[in-house]
CSV table of C-alpha atoms in Angstrom, one decimal:
chain,number,residue,atom,x,y,z
A,1,UNK,CA,77.1,-72.0,11.2
A,2,UNK,CA,75.4,-74.0,8.5
A,3,UNK,CA,76.8,-75.7,5.4
A,4,UNK,CA,73.5,-75.5,3.6
A,5,UNK,CA,74.0,-74.5,-0.1
A,6,UNK,CA,72.9,-71.0,-1.1
A,7,UNK,CA,70.1,-70.5,-3.6
A,8,UNK,CA,72.8,-69.7,-6.2
A,9,UNK,CA,74.6,-73.0,-5.5
A,10,UNK,CA,71.3,-74.9,-5.7
A,11,UNK,CA,70.5,-73.2,-9.0
A,12,UNK,CA,73.9,-74.2,-10.3
A,13,UNK,CA,73.3,-77.9,-9.4
A,14,UNK,CA,70.0,-77.9,-11.4
A,15,UNK,CA,71.1,-76.1,-14.5
A,16,UNK,CA,72.1,-79.2,-16.5
A,17,UNK,CA,68.7,-81.0,-16.2
A,18,UNK,CA,66.7,-81.9,-19.3
A,19,UNK,CA,63.1,-82.9,-19.7
A,20,UNK,CA,64.1,-86.2,-21.3
A,21,UNK,CA,67.4,-88.1,-20.8
A,22,UNK,CA,68.5,-90.9,-23.2
A,23,UNK,CA,71.2,-93.3,-22.1
A,24,UNK,CA,74.5,-93.1,-24.1
A,25,UNK,CA,77.3,-95.5,-24.7
A,26,UNK,CA,79.7,-92.7,-25.7
A,27,UNK,CA,83.1,-93.2,-23.9
A,28,UNK,CA,83.6,-90.7,-21.0
A,29,UNK,CA,86.5,-89.0,-22.7
A,30,UNK,CA,84.3,-88.1,-25.7
A,31,UNK,CA,81.3,-86.9,-23.7
A,32,UNK,CA,80.3,-83.4,-24.5
A,33,UNK,CA,79.2,-81.0,-21.7
A,34,UNK,CA,75.5,-80.1,-21.6
A,35,UNK,CA,76.3,-76.7,-23.1
A,36,UNK,CA,78.3,-78.2,-25.9
A,37,UNK,CA,75.5,-80.6,-26.7
A,38,UNK,CA,72.9,-77.8,-26.8
A,39,UNK,CA,75.1,-75.6,-29.0
A,40,UNK,CA,75.6,-78.4,-31.5
A,41,UNK,CA,71.9,-79.2,-31.7
A,42,UNK,CA,71.0,-75.6,-32.5
A,43,UNK,CA,73.8,-75.3,-34.9
A,44,UNK,CA,72.6,-78.3,-37.0
A,45,UNK,CA,68.9,-77.3,-36.8
A,46,UNK,CA,67.0,-76.4,-40.0
A,47,UNK,CA,65.6,-73.4,-38.0
A,48,UNK,CA,69.0,-71.9,-37.9
A,49,UNK,CA,69.7,-72.5,-41.6
A,50,UNK,CA,66.4,-70.7,-42.5
A,51,UNK,CA,67.8,-67.5,-41.1
A,52,UNK,CA,70.0,-67.1,-44.2
A,53,UNK,CA,66.8,-66.1,-46.0
A,54,UNK,CA,65.5,-63.7,-43.4
A,55,UNK,CA,65.8,-60.0,-43.1
A,56,UNK,CA,68.2,-58.3,-40.6
A,57,UNK,CA,67.2,-54.7,-41.6
A,58,UNK,CA,67.4,-54.8,-45.4
A,59,UNK,CA,65.6,-57.7,-47.3
A,60,UNK,CA,67.7,-60.9,-47.3
A,61,UNK,CA,69.6,-61.4,-50.6
A,62,UNK,CA,69.5,-57.7,-51.6
A,63,UNK,CA,73.3,-57.4,-51.6
A,64,UNK,CA,76.2,-59.2,-50.0
A,65,UNK,CA,77.3,-56.1,-48.1
A,66,UNK,CA,74.3,-56.4,-45.8
A,67,UNK,CA,73.9,-58.9,-42.9
A,68,UNK,CA,71.0,-61.3,-43.1
A,69,UNK,CA,69.6,-62.8,-39.9
A,70,UNK,CA,72.0,-65.8,-40.0
A,71,UNK,CA,75.2,-63.8,-40.4
A,72,UNK,CA,74.0,-61.5,-37.7
A,73,UNK,CA,73.3,-64.5,-35.4
A,74,UNK,CA,76.8,-66.0,-36.0
A,75,UNK,CA,78.5,-62.7,-35.1
A,76,UNK,CA,76.3,-62.4,-32.0
A,77,UNK,CA,77.4,-66.0,-31.0
A,78,UNK,CA,81.1,-65.1,-31.4
A,79,UNK,CA,80.7,-61.9,-29.4
A,80,UNK,CA,78.7,-63.7,-26.7
A,81,UNK,CA,81.0,-66.6,-26.4
A,82,UNK,CA,84.1,-64.4,-26.1
A,83,UNK,CA,82.4,-62.2,-23.5
A,84,UNK,CA,81.4,-65.3,-21.5
A,85,UNK,CA,84.9,-66.6,-21.6
A,86,UNK,CA,86.3,-63.3,-20.2
A,87,UNK,CA,83.6,-63.1,-17.5
A,88,UNK,CA,84.3,-66.7,-16.5
A,89,UNK,CA,88.0,-65.9,-16.1
A,90,UNK,CA,87.0,-62.8,-14.1
A,91,UNK,CA,84.8,-65.0,-11.8
A,92,UNK,CA,87.6,-67.5,-11.2
A,93,UNK,CA,89.8,-64.7,-10.0
A,94,UNK,CA,87.2,-63.5,-7.5
A,95,UNK,CA,87.0,-65.6,-4.2
A,96,UNK,CA,83.3,-64.8,-3.8
A,97,UNK,CA,82.4,-65.8,-7.4
A,98,UNK,CA,84.9,-68.6,-8.2
A,99,UNK,CA,82.5,-71.4,-7.1
A,100,UNK,CA,79.8,-70.0,-9.3
A,101,UNK,CA,81.9,-69.7,-12.6
A,102,UNK,CA,79.8,-72.5,-14.2
A,103,UNK,CA,76.9,-70.0,-14.2
A,104,UNK,CA,78.6,-68.3,-17.1
A,105,UNK,CA,79.3,-71.2,-19.5
A,106,UNK,CA,80.6,-70.0,-22.9
A,107,UNK,CA,78.9,-72.9,-24.6
A,108,UNK,CA,75.5,-72.1,-23.0
A,109,UNK,CA,75.9,-68.4,-24.0
A,110,UNK,CA,76.8,-69.4,-27.6
A,111,UNK,CA,73.9,-71.8,-27.8
A,112,UNK,CA,71.5,-69.0,-26.6
A,113,UNK,CA,73.0,-66.6,-29.1
A,114,UNK,CA,72.5,-69.1,-31.9
A,115,UNK,CA,68.9,-69.5,-30.8
A,116,UNK,CA,67.9,-66.0,-30.0
A,117,UNK,CA,66.6,-65.0,-33.4
A,118,UNK,CA,65.2,-68.4,-34.6
A,119,UNK,CA,61.6,-67.1,-34.2
A,120,UNK,CA,62.0,-64.1,-36.5
A,121,UNK,CA,59.4,-64.4,-39.3
A,122,UNK,CA,60.1,-63.6,-42.9
A,123,UNK,CA,60.6,-59.8,-43.5
A,124,UNK,CA,61.6,-59.2,-39.9
A,125,UNK,CA,60.0,-56.8,-37.4
A,126,UNK,CA,57.3,-55.6,-39.8
A,127,UNK,CA,56.0,-59.1,-40.1
A,128,UNK,CA,56.3,-59.7,-36.4
A,129,UNK,CA,54.0,-56.8,-35.8
A,130,UNK,CA,51.5,-57.9,-38.5
A,131,UNK,CA,51.4,-61.5,-37.2
A,132,UNK,CA,50.7,-60.2,-33.7
A,133,UNK,CA,47.8,-58.2,-35.0
A,134,UNK,CA,46.4,-61.1,-37.0
A,135,UNK,CA,46.7,-63.6,-34.1
A,136,UNK,CA,44.8,-61.3,-31.8
A,137,UNK,CA,42.3,-60.4,-34.5
A,138,UNK,CA,41.5,-64.1,-35.1
A,139,UNK,CA,41.2,-65.0,-31.4
A,140,UNK,CA,44.6,-65.7,-29.8
A,141,UNK,CA,45.4,-63.0,-27.2
A,142,UNK,CA,49.0,-64.2,-26.9
A,143,UNK,CA,49.6,-62.8,-30.4
A,144,UNK,CA,53.1,-63.2,-31.9
A,145,UNK,CA,56.5,-62.2,-30.5
A,146,UNK,CA,59.8,-63.2,-32.1
A,147,UNK,CA,61.5,-64.1,-28.8
A,148,UNK,CA,58.5,-66.2,-27.7
A,149,UNK,CA,58.6,-67.9,-31.1
A,150,UNK,CA,62.3,-68.7,-30.6
A,151,UNK,CA,61.5,-70.4,-27.3
A,152,UNK,CA,58.7,-72.3,-29.0
A,153,UNK,CA,61.0,-73.5,-31.7
A,154,UNK,CA,63.6,-74.9,-29.4
A,155,UNK,CA,61.1,-76.4,-27.0
A,156,UNK,CA,58.4,-77.7,-29.4
A,157,UNK,CA,58.7,-77.1,-33.1
A,158,UNK,CA,62.2,-78.2,-33.9
A,159,UNK,CA,62.8,-81.9,-33.5
A,160,UNK,CA,65.9,-83.6,-32.2
A,161,UNK,CA,64.7,-87.2,-32.6
A,162,UNK,CA,61.6,-89.2,-33.6
A,163,UNK,CA,58.9,-89.2,-31.0
A,164,UNK,CA,60.5,-86.4,-29.0
A,165,UNK,CA,57.9,-83.9,-27.9
A,166,UNK,CA,60.4,-81.6,-26.2
A,167,UNK,CA,61.8,-79.8,-29.3
A,168,UNK,CA,65.6,-79.9,-29.2
A,169,UNK,CA,65.5,-81.1,-25.6
A,170,UNK,CA,67.9,-78.5,-24.4
A,171,UNK,CA,69.2,-78.2,-20.8
A,172,UNK,CA,67.5,-75.9,-18.3
A,173,UNK,CA,70.5,-73.5,-18.4
A,174,UNK,CA,70.3,-73.0,-22.2
A,175,UNK,CA,66.5,-72.6,-22.2
A,176,UNK,CA,66.8,-70.0,-19.5
A,177,UNK,CA,69.6,-68.2,-21.4
A,178,UNK,CA,67.3,-67.9,-24.4
A,179,UNK,CA,64.8,-66.0,-22.3
A,180,UNK,CA,65.6,-62.3,-23.0
A,181,UNK,CA,62.2,-61.4,-21.6
A,182,UNK,CA,61.6,-64.0,-18.8
A,183,UNK,CA,57.9,-63.6,-18.4
A,184,UNK,CA,54.6,-64.5,-20.3
A,185,UNK,CA,52.5,-61.9,-22.0
A,186,UNK,CA,50.6,-59.7,-19.6
A,187,UNK,CA,47.3,-59.5,-21.5
A,188,UNK,CA,45.7,-57.4,-18.7
A,189,UNK,CA,48.1,-54.5,-19.1
A,190,UNK,CA,48.3,-53.5,-22.7
A,191,UNK,CA,50.3,-50.4,-22.3
A,192,UNK,CA,53.3,-52.1,-20.6
A,193,UNK,CA,56.5,-53.6,-21.8
A,194,UNK,CA,55.3,-57.0,-20.6
A,195,UNK,CA,52.5,-56.8,-23.2
A,196,UNK,CA,54.8,-55.7,-26.0
A,197,UNK,CA,57.8,-58.0,-25.2
A,198,UNK,CA,57.7,-61.5,-23.6
A,199,UNK,CA,59.6,-64.7,-23.7
A,200,UNK,CA,57.0,-67.5,-24.1
A,201,UNK,CA,53.4,-68.1,-25.1
A,202,UNK,CA,51.0,-69.5,-22.5
A,203,UNK,CA,50.7,-72.7,-24.6
A,204,UNK,CA,54.4,-73.2,-23.9
A,205,UNK,CA,54.2,-72.4,-20.2
A,206,UNK,CA,55.2,-75.8,-19.0
A,207,UNK,CA,58.6,-75.5,-20.8
A,208,UNK,CA,58.9,-71.9,-19.5
A,209,UNK,CA,58.4,-73.0,-15.9
A,210,UNK,CA,60.9,-75.8,-16.3
A,211,UNK,CA,63.5,-73.3,-17.7
A,212,UNK,CA,62.9,-70.7,-14.9
A,213,UNK,CA,62.9,-73.0,-11.9
A,214,UNK,CA,64.7,-71.3,-9.0
A,215,UNK,CA,64.8,-67.9,-10.6
A,216,UNK,CA,63.0,-64.8,-9.4
A,217,UNK,CA,60.3,-63.4,-11.6
A,218,UNK,CA,61.5,-61.0,-14.3
A,219,UNK,CA,65.3,-61.4,-13.6
A,220,UNK,CA,67.3,-62.8,-16.5
A,221,UNK,CA,70.0,-65.4,-15.8
A,222,UNK,CA,73.6,-64.2,-16.2
A,223,UNK,CA,73.9,-66.1,-19.4
A,224,UNK,CA,70.8,-64.5,-20.8
A,225,UNK,CA,72.2,-61.1,-19.9
A,226,UNK,CA,75.4,-61.8,-21.8
A,227,UNK,CA,73.4,-63.1,-24.8
A,228,UNK,CA,71.3,-59.9,-24.8
A,229,UNK,CA,74.3,-57.6,-24.6
A,230,UNK,CA,76.1,-59.4,-27.4
A,231,UNK,CA,73.0,-59.0,-29.6
A,232,UNK,CA,73.0,-55.2,-28.9
A,233,UNK,CA,76.7,-54.8,-29.7
A,234,UNK,CA,76.5,-56.8,-32.9
A,235,UNK,CA,73.4,-54.8,-34.1
A,236,UNK,CA,74.8,-51.4,-33.2
A,237,UNK,CA,78.2,-51.9,-34.8
A,238,UNK,CA,77.8,-54.3,-37.7
A,239,UNK,CA,74.5,-53.0,-39.1
A,240,UNK,CA,75.8,-49.4,-38.9
A,241,UNK,CA,78.9,-50.5,-40.8
A,242,UNK,CA,76.8,-52.3,-43.4
A,243,UNK,CA,74.9,-49.1,-44.3
A,244,UNK,CA,78.1,-47.0,-44.3
A,245,UNK,CA,79.8,-49.4,-46.7
A,246,UNK,CA,76.7,-49.5,-48.9
A,247,UNK,CA,76.7,-45.7,-49.3
A,248,UNK,CA,73.4,-45.2,-47.5
A,249,UNK,CA,75.0,-43.6,-44.4
A,250,UNK,CA,77.3,-40.7,-44.5
A,251,UNK,CA,78.6,-39.4,-41.1
A,252,UNK,CA,80.0,-36.1,-42.4
A,253,UNK,CA,77.1,-34.0,-41.0
A,254,UNK,CA,77.1,-35.7,-37.6
A,255,UNK,CA,80.8,-35.1,-37.3
A,256,UNK,CA,81.1,-31.6,-38.8
A,257,UNK,CA,77.8,-29.8,-38.4
A,258,UNK,CA,77.0,-29.0,-34.8
A,259,UNK,CA,73.4,-28.0,-35.5
A,260,UNK,CA,72.8,-31.3,-37.4
A,261,UNK,CA,74.2,-33.3,-34.4
A,262,UNK,CA,72.1,-31.3,-31.9
A,263,UNK,CA,68.9,-31.9,-33.9
A,264,UNK,CA,69.6,-35.6,-34.0
A,265,UNK,CA,70.4,-35.6,-30.3
A,266,UNK,CA,67.2,-33.8,-29.3
A,267,UNK,CA,65.0,-36.1,-31.3
A,268,UNK,CA,66.6,-39.2,-29.8
A,269,UNK,CA,67.7,-38.2,-26.3
A,270,UNK,CA,65.0,-40.2,-24.5
A,271,UNK,CA,66.9,-43.3,-25.5
A,272,UNK,CA,70.2,-41.8,-24.4
A,273,UNK,CA,69.6,-40.2,-21.0
A,274,UNK,CA,69.3,-43.3,-18.8
A,275,UNK,CA,71.5,-44.7,-16.0
A,276,UNK,CA,74.0,-42.2,-14.8
A,277,UNK,CA,73.1,-39.9,-17.7
A,278,UNK,CA,69.5,-39.5,-16.6
A,279,UNK,CA,69.0,-35.7,-16.5
A,280,UNK,CA,72.6,-35.0,-17.6
A,281,UNK,CA,72.1,-33.9,-21.1
A,282,UNK,CA,75.3,-31.8,-21.4
A,283,UNK,CA,77.5,-34.7,-20.2
A,284,UNK,CA,75.9,-37.2,-22.6
A,285,UNK,CA,76.3,-34.8,-25.5
A,286,UNK,CA,80.0,-34.2,-24.6
A,287,UNK,CA,80.7,-37.9,-24.3
A,288,UNK,CA,79.1,-38.7,-27.6
A,289,UNK,CA,80.9,-36.0,-29.5
A,290,UNK,CA,84.3,-36.7,-28.0
A,291,UNK,CA,84.3,-40.5,-27.6
A,292,UNK,CA,81.9,-41.8,-30.3
A,293,UNK,CA,81.2,-39.3,-33.1
A,294,UNK,CA,84.9,-38.4,-33.3
A,295,UNK,CA,85.7,-42.0,-34.2
A,296,UNK,CA,83.1,-42.4,-37.0
A,297,UNK,CA,84.6,-42.4,-40.5
A,298,UNK,CA,84.5,-38.8,-41.9
A,299,UNK,CA,84.5,-39.5,-45.6
A,300,UNK,CA,82.4,-41.5,-48.1
A,301,UNK,CA,83.3,-45.2,-48.3
A,302,UNK,CA,85.3,-45.7,-51.5
A,303,UNK,CA,85.1,-49.5,-51.7
A,304,UNK,CA,88.9,-49.9,-52.1
A,305,UNK,CA,91.1,-52.4,-50.2
A,306,UNK,CA,92.4,-49.7,-47.9
A,307,UNK,CA,88.9,-48.6,-47.0
A,308,UNK,CA,87.8,-52.2,-46.3
A,309,UNK,CA,90.7,-52.8,-44.0
A,310,UNK,CA,90.2,-49.5,-42.2
A,311,UNK,CA,86.4,-50.1,-41.6
A,312,UNK,CA,87.0,-53.7,-40.5
A,313,UNK,CA,89.6,-52.5,-38.0
A,314,UNK,CA,87.3,-49.7,-36.8
A,315,UNK,CA,84.5,-52.3,-36.2
A,316,UNK,CA,86.9,-54.6,-34.3
A,317,UNK,CA,88.2,-51.8,-32.1
A,318,UNK,CA,84.6,-50.6,-31.3
A,319,UNK,CA,83.4,-54.1,-30.4
A,320,UNK,CA,86.5,-54.8,-28.2
A,321,UNK,CA,85.9,-51.5,-26.4
A,322,UNK,CA,82.2,-52.3,-25.8
A,323,UNK,CA,83.1,-55.8,-24.5
A,324,UNK,CA,86.0,-54.7,-22.3
A,325,UNK,CA,83.8,-52.2,-20.4
A,326,UNK,CA,81.2,-54.9,-19.8
A,327,UNK,CA,83.3,-57.3,-17.8
A,328,UNK,CA,82.1,-57.0,-14.2
A,329,UNK,CA,79.7,-59.1,-12.2
A,330,UNK,CA,77.9,-58.4,-8.9
A,331,UNK,CA,75.7,-60.4,-6.6
A,332,UNK,CA,72.4,-58.7,-6.0
A,333,UNK,CA,69.5,-60.3,-4.1
A,334,UNK,CA,70.7,-63.9,-4.8
A,335,UNK,CA,71.2,-63.2,-8.5
A,336,UNK,CA,74.3,-62.6,-10.6
A,337,UNK,CA,74.2,-59.4,-12.6
A,338,UNK,CA,76.5,-58.3,-15.5
A,339,UNK,CA,77.7,-54.8,-14.8
A,340,UNK,CA,77.9,-52.7,-18.0
A,341,UNK,CA,79.3,-49.2,-18.0
A,342,UNK,CA,76.7,-46.5,-18.6
A,343,UNK,CA,79.0,-45.1,-21.4
A,344,UNK,CA,78.6,-48.5,-23.2
A,345,UNK,CA,74.8,-48.3,-23.0
A,346,UNK,CA,74.9,-44.7,-24.2
A,347,UNK,CA,77.1,-45.6,-27.1
A,348,UNK,CA,75.0,-48.5,-28.2
A,349,UNK,CA,71.8,-46.6,-28.0
A,350,UNK,CA,73.3,-43.7,-30.0
A,351,UNK,CA,74.5,-46.0,-32.8
A,352,UNK,CA,71.1,-47.7,-32.9
A,353,UNK,CA,69.5,-44.2,-33.3
A,354,UNK,CA,71.5,-43.5,-36.4
A,355,UNK,CA,70.3,-46.7,-38.0
A,356,UNK,CA,66.7,-45.9,-37.0
A,357,UNK,CA,66.8,-42.3,-38.1
A,358,UNK,CA,68.6,-42.6,-41.4
A,359,UNK,CA,67.8,-46.1,-42.6
A,360,UNK,CA,64.7,-47.6,-41.1
A,361,UNK,CA,62.7,-44.4,-41.7
A,362,UNK,CA,63.7,-44.2,-45.3
A,363,UNK,CA,60.7,-44.2,-47.7
A,364,UNK,CA,62.4,-46.9,-49.8
A,365,UNK,CA,62.2,-49.3,-46.9
A,366,UNK,CA,58.8,-48.2,-45.7
A,367,UNK,CA,57.1,-48.7,-49.1
A,368,UNK,CA,58.8,-52.1,-49.5
A,369,UNK,CA,57.4,-53.1,-46.1
A,370,UNK,CA,53.9,-52.4,-47.2
A,371,UNK,CA,54.2,-55.2,-49.8
A,372,UNK,CA,55.7,-57.5,-47.2
A,373,UNK,CA,52.7,-56.9,-44.9
A,374,UNK,CA,50.3,-57.8,-47.7
A,375,UNK,CA,52.2,-61.1,-48.2
A,376,UNK,CA,52.1,-62.0,-44.5
A,377,UNK,CA,48.4,-61.2,-44.1
A,378,UNK,CA,47.5,-63.3,-47.2
A,379,UNK,CA,49.6,-66.3,-46.1
A,380,UNK,CA,48.2,-66.2,-42.6
A,381,UNK,CA,44.6,-66.2,-43.8
A,382,UNK,CA,45.3,-68.9,-46.3
A,383,UNK,CA,46.6,-71.3,-43.7
A,384,UNK,CA,44.0,-70.3,-41.1
A,385,UNK,CA,41.1,-71.0,-43.4
A,386,UNK,CA,42.7,-74.2,-44.6
A,387,UNK,CA,42.8,-75.4,-41.0
A,388,UNK,CA,39.3,-74.1,-40.2
A,389,UNK,CA,37.8,-75.8,-43.3
A,390,UNK,CA,39.9,-78.9,-42.8
A,391,UNK,CA,41.6,-78.6,-46.2
A,392,UNK,CA,44.7,-80.3,-44.8
A,393,UNK,CA,46.1,-81.1,-48.2
A,394,UNK,CA,47.1,-77.4,-48.3
A,395,UNK,CA,49.6,-78.0,-45.4
A,396,UNK,CA,53.3,-78.9,-45.8
A,397,UNK,CA,54.0,-82.6,-45.8
A,398,UNK,CA,55.7,-82.6,-42.4
A,399,UNK,CA,52.2,-82.3,-40.9
A,400,UNK,CA,51.0,-85.6,-42.4
A,401,UNK,CA,51.3,-87.5,-39.0
A,402,UNK,CA,49.2,-84.8,-37.3
A,403,UNK,CA,46.6,-85.1,-40.0
A,404,UNK,CA,46.4,-88.9,-39.9
A,405,UNK,CA,46.4,-89.0,-36.1
A,406,UNK,CA,43.4,-86.6,-36.0
A,407,UNK,CA,45.3,-84.1,-33.8
A,408,UNK,CA,44.5,-81.2,-36.2
A,409,UNK,CA,40.8,-81.9,-36.1
A,410,UNK,CA,40.8,-81.5,-32.3
A,411,UNK,CA,42.3,-78.0,-32.4
A,412,UNK,CA,40.1,-75.2,-31.0
A,413,UNK,CA,40.1,-71.8,-32.6
A,414,UNK,CA,42.9,-70.3,-30.6
A,415,UNK,CA,45.2,-73.3,-31.4
A,416,UNK,CA,44.3,-73.1,-35.0
A,417,UNK,CA,45.5,-69.5,-34.9
A,418,UNK,CA,48.7,-70.5,-33.3
A,419,UNK,CA,49.4,-73.2,-35.9
A,420,UNK,CA,48.6,-70.7,-38.8
A,421,UNK,CA,51.2,-68.4,-37.2
A,422,UNK,CA,53.7,-71.2,-37.0
A,423,UNK,CA,53.2,-72.1,-40.6
A,424,UNK,CA,53.9,-68.5,-41.8
A,425,UNK,CA,56.8,-67.8,-39.3
A,426,UNK,CA,58.6,-71.0,-40.4
A,427,UNK,CA,59.1,-69.6,-44.0
A,428,UNK,CA,62.2,-67.9,-45.5
A,429,UNK,CA,61.4,-64.7,-47.4
A,430,UNK,CA,61.9,-66.5,-50.7
A,431,UNK,CA,59.5,-69.2,-49.6
A,432,UNK,CA,57.0,-66.6,-48.5
A,433,UNK,CA,57.1,-64.8,-51.8
A,434,UNK,CA,56.9,-68.0,-53.8
A,435,UNK,CA,53.9,-69.3,-51.7
A,436,UNK,CA,52.2,-65.9,-52.0
A,437,UNK,CA,52.6,-65.9,-55.8
A,438,UNK,CA,51.4,-69.5,-56.0
A,439,UNK,CA,48.1,-69.1,-54.0
A,440,UNK,CA,47.4,-65.6,-55.6
A,441,UNK,CA,47.7,-67.0,-59.1
A,442,UNK,CA,50.6,-64.8,-60.1
A,443,UNK,CA,52.9,-67.8,-60.6
A,444,UNK,CA,51.6,-71.4,-60.2
A,445,UNK,CA,55.1,-72.7,-59.7
A,446,UNK,CA,56.1,-76.4,-60.2
A,447,UNK,CA,54.7,-79.6,-58.8
A,448,UNK,CA,58.3,-80.4,-57.6
A,449,UNK,CA,58.7,-77.2,-55.5
A,450,UNK,CA,59.2,-77.6,-51.8
A,451,UNK,CA,56.5,-75.7,-50.0
């Protein structure tokens, strides 16, 4: 017999490490845990505040009924924290998992949830796709990906203290929990998921390797799994509720017209028939009709107090149901895996399909996005050409130190592209529109404006 610690136990010992450690004179009773410290740093970051002006689905600020990226993030954080608390209690009650309960820290999960969308550019996914195209077109094969940008923000772009080159200097556990896609872009295989979705840029590989130490390739940490699932729940339930309350969505046909439901099902079934439902079309259809569609509101939202209470209750019940059927953990190949019922995955994917089919495909949104693409493209080219021609006075004032040190002059073409992407992605939608108007001559703005 040997008392050597398992790989899981060794991983647990290393999870609180940081790249840089500063001595503290804080009394022991007032010391925060590593997860608490990480959560607080992200909460107070300007990168998080920016999300109040970034699209969730509908343009930020269009109406109070819709979530923006910040309100979505706060709700993901609440769901993620609560789910982690439940899972930690579950682990404590299981003899084979109790010693590993620190691997599901609610503060780490909440921190990861708060950070997960920091990299979303103004105007959301349409801008993400456009920035990816532009970065590649101008010579940086790593392109742009919102999750990789989030990791870049917490490890490089956001600053916790003067002279700190490690971003917010978060613990290894929190950095790993942010990695929804724990791999770099596979530029050799363009038709794969690893090309479309990835967790870090090659420029940030050192921080990525630090975060992933001790973890097998492609396997998310347990805390990253919880964060990812909390994001899926919040998107499926709250965004659907937004569009119902705004009057855009009406579930009457899905509930009462079998042919209408069947057409929707057939168009979207590749997203449904996974897990235990792979190849079981009739079972999936029956479950959705009996356990999901039957509980959607059957009448038009009337904006009264009674309707508001009913819909809020409905959302709460739905979220609780999805969480409660996701509270199992198994050990698999030296990893901890969150076990989620196939019905939960089926439900979430079905609700997402309603949003995609009847909101995102609407011509009102599609035509609006064309203008947003034009803004993103113009801003990127403006910043890139300013860097290329060394017109550094066009850059925001926070780059003054980099200008004076000569760092910007030493950038090669690929790094100029990355910086131009950073400069666009850091903007809120109002800032992007204002800057576009300014450099296009539509509205010169004021000398006092923050740009």
